XYZ file of C-alpha atoms in Angstrom:
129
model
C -66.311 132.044 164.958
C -68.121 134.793 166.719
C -68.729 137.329 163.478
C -68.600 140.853 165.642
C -64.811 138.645 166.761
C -63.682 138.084 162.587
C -64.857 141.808 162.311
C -62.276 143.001 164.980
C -59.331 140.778 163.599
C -60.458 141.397 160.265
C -59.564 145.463 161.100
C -55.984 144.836 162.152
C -52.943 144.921 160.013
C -52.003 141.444 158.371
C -49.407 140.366 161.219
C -51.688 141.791 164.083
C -54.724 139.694 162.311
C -52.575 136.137 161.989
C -51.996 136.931 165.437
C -56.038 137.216 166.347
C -56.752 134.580 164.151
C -54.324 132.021 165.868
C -55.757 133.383 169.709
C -59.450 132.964 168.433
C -58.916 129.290 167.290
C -56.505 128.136 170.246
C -58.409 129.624 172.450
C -62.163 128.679 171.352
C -60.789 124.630 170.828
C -59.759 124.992 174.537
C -62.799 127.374 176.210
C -66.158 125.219 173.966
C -68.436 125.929 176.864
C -67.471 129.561 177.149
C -69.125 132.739 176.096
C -67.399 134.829 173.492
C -68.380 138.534 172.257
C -66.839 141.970 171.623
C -66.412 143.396 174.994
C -65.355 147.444 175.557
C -64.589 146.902 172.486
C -61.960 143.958 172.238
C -62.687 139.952 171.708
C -63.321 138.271 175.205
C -64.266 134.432 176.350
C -66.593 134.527 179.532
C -67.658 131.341 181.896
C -71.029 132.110 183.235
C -70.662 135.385 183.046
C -67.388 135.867 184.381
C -64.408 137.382 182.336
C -61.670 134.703 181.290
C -59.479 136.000 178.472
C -59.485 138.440 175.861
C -57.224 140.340 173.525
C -56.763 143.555 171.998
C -54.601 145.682 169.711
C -52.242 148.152 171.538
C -49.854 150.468 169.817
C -47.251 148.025 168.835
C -48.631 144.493 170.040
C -51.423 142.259 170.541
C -52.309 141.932 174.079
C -53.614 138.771 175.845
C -54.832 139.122 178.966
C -56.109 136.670 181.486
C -58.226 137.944 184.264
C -57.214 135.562 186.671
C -53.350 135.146 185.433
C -51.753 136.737 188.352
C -52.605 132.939 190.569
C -51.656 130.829 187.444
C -47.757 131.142 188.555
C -46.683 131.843 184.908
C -43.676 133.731 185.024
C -43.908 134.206 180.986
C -47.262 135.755 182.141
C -46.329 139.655 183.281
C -48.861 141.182 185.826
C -51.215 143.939 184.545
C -53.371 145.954 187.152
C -54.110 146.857 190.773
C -56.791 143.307 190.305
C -55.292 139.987 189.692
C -54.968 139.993 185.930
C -52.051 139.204 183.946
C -51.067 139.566 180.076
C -48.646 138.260 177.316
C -47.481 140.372 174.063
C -47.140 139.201 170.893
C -45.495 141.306 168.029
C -45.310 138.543 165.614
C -47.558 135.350 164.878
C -44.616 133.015 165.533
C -44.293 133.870 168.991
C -47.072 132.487 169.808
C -46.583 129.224 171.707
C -49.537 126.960 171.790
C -48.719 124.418 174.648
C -48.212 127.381 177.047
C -51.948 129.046 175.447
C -53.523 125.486 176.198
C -51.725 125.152 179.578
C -52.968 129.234 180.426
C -56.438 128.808 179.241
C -57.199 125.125 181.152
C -55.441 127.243 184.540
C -58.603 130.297 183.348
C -60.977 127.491 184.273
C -59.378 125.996 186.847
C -58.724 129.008 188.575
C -60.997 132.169 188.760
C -61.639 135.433 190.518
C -65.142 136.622 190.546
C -65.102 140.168 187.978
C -68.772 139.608 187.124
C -69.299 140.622 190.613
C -66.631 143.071 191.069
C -68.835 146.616 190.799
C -71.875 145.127 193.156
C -69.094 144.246 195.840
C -67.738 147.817 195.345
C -64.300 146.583 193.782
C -63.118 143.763 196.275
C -62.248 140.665 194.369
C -63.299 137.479 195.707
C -62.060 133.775 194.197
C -64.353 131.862 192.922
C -62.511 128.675 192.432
């Protein structure tokens, strides 16, 4: 594991670092070609460049959010954003269902909208696959 990423879940309360801990190894089994590195300041997986998932502490959760979720056609995936992001919410480790994480993460490379790009293209969002 990325050490900057152990450092991050290392900081978070016992439940909030199960949670990390579970993301970081789902999602790093399922993303081996990716990218990883602390990002404005939370954990996130790129593909060439391009933002894919991430997750960060917020008040009372840990936040998961997929760049790309909002053309996955999750409906346990809630939209986040003007963009085409989406995000799940986990409280406690146990919610955490893996099937759905594997399913989520194979749509991030399946389907993606081109962030890396977003600022030169003076914010339109174009698909990239």
């Amino acid at each position: 594991m990325n050490t900057a990423i152990q450092d991050y879940n290392n900081l978070q309360s016992s439940s909030d670092k199960e949670i990390c801990d579970q993301l970081v190894i789902i999602i790093n089994e399922n993303l081996p070609d990716s990218e990883n590195k602390i990002w404005h300041a939370h954990p996130v997986w790129f593909l060439d460049g391009n933002p894919i998932v991430g997750y960060s502490k917020l008040k009372n959760c840990i936040r998961l959010l997929f760049w790309s979720g909002q053309s996955f056609n999750e409906e346990k995936l809630a939209n986040e954003g003007s963009f085409q992001a989406s995000e799940i919410r986990y409280t406690t480790p146990e919610q955490i269902n893996p099937e759905d994480l594997k399913r989520w993460l194979k749509k991030a490379t399946e389907i993606q909208w081109d962030y890396k790009n977003l600022v030169k293209r003076k914010g339109i969002l174009e698909r990239l696959k």
